[in-house]
CSV table of C-alpha atoms in Angstrom, one decimal:
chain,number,residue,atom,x,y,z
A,42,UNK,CA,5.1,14.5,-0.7
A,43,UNK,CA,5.6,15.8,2.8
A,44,UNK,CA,6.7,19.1,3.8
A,45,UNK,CA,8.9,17.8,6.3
A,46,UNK,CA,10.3,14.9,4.2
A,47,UNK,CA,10.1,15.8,0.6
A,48,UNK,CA,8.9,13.2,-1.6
A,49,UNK,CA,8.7,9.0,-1.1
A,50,UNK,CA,11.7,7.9,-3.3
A,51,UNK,CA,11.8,4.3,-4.7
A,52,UNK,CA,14.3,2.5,-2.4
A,53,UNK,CA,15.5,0.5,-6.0
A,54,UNK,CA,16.3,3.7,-7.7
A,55,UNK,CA,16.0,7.3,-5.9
A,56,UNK,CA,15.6,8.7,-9.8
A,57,UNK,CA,11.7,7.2,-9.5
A,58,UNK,CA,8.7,7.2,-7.5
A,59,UNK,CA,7.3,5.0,-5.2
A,60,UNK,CA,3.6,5.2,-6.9
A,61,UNK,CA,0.7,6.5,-5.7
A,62,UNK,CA,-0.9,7.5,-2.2
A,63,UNK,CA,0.2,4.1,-0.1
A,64,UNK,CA,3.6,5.2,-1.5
A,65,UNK,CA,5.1,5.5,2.0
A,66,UNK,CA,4.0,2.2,3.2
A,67,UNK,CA,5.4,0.0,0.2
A,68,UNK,CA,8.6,2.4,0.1
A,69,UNK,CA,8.8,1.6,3.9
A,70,UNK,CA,8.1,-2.4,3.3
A,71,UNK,CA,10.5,-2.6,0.3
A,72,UNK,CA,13.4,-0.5,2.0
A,73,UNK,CA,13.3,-3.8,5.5
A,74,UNK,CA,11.5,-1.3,7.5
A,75,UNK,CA,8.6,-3.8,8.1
A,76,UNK,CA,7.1,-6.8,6.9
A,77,UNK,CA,3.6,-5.6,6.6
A,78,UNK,CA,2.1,-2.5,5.7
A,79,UNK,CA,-1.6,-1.4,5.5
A,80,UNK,CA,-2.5,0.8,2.7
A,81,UNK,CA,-5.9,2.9,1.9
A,82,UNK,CA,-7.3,2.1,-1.7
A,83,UNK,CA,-9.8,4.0,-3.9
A,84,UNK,CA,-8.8,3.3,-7.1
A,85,UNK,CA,-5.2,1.8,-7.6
A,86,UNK,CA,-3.5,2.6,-4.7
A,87,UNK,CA,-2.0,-0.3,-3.3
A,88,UNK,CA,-1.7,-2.0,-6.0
A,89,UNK,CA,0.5,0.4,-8.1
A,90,UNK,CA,2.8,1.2,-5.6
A,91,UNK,CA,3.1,-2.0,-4.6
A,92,UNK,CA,4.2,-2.8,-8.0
A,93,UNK,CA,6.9,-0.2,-8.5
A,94,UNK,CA,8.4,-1.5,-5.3
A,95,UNK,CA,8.2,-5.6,-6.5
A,96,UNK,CA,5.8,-6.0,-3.4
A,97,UNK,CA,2.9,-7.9,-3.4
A,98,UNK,CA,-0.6,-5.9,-2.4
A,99,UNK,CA,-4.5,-6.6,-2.2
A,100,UNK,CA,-7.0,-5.1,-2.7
A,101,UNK,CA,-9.8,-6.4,-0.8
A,102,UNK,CA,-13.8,-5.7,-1.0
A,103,UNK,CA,-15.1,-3.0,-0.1
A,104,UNK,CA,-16.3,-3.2,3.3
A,105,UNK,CA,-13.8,-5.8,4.9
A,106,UNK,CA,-12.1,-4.8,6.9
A,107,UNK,CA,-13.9,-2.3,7.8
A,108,UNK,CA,-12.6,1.2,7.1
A,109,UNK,CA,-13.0,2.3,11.0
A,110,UNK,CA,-10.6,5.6,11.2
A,111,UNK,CA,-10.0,6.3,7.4
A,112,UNK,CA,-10.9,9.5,6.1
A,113,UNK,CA,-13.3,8.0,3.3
A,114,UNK,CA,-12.4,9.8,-0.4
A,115,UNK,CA,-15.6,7.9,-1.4
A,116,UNK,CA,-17.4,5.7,0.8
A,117,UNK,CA,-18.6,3.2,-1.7
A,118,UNK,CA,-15.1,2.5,-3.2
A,119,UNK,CA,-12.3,2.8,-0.5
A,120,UNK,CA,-10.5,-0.2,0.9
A,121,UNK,CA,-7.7,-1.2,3.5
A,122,UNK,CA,-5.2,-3.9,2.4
A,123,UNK,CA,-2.1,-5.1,3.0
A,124,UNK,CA,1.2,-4.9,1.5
A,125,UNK,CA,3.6,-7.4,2.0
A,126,UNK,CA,7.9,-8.5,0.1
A,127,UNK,CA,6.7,-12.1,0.2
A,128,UNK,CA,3.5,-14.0,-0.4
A,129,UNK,CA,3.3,-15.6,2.8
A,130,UNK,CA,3.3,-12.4,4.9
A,131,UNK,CA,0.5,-11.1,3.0
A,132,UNK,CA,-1.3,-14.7,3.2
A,133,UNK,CA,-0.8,-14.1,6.9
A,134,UNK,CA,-1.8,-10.1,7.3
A,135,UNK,CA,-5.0,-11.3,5.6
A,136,UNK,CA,-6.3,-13.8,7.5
């Protein structure tokens, strides 16, 4: 939610959500905004959203890439990863 744009609809179907807190980058992705997105992960957040929107999304390991400039929820379990419409982009955003 954002006080100046409400809540991040599912491009699909504006009746649902697009998932958790990397909701704005997979909505962005899955409405051709982009090709590739980078989300923040603790516990589920790329990957749901990412599946709401029929994106693909990774999860990588904990410390690569390195979290330089996220605001850590906890340091021992957040990630950055990429979300992607097709395979090959995220194949791509990952190496």
């Amino acid at each position: 939610n954002s006080e100046l744009g409400g809540q991040c609809l599912n491009p699909y179907d504006l009746k649902r959500t697009c998932g958790s807190s990397s909701s704005g980058s997979c909505g962005g992705i899955a409405a051709a905004m982009g090709i590739i997105s980078l989300g923040t992960d603790t516990g589920g957040s790329i990957i749901q959203p990412a599946s709401f929107n029929g994106l693909f999304g990774m999860r990588t390991a904990v410390g690569y890439p390195k979290t330089e400039g996220v605001i850590p929820l906890f340091d021992q379990q957040d990630t950055v990863g990429p979300v992607t419409k097709h395979l090959d982009d995220l194949v791509l955003a990952y190496s």
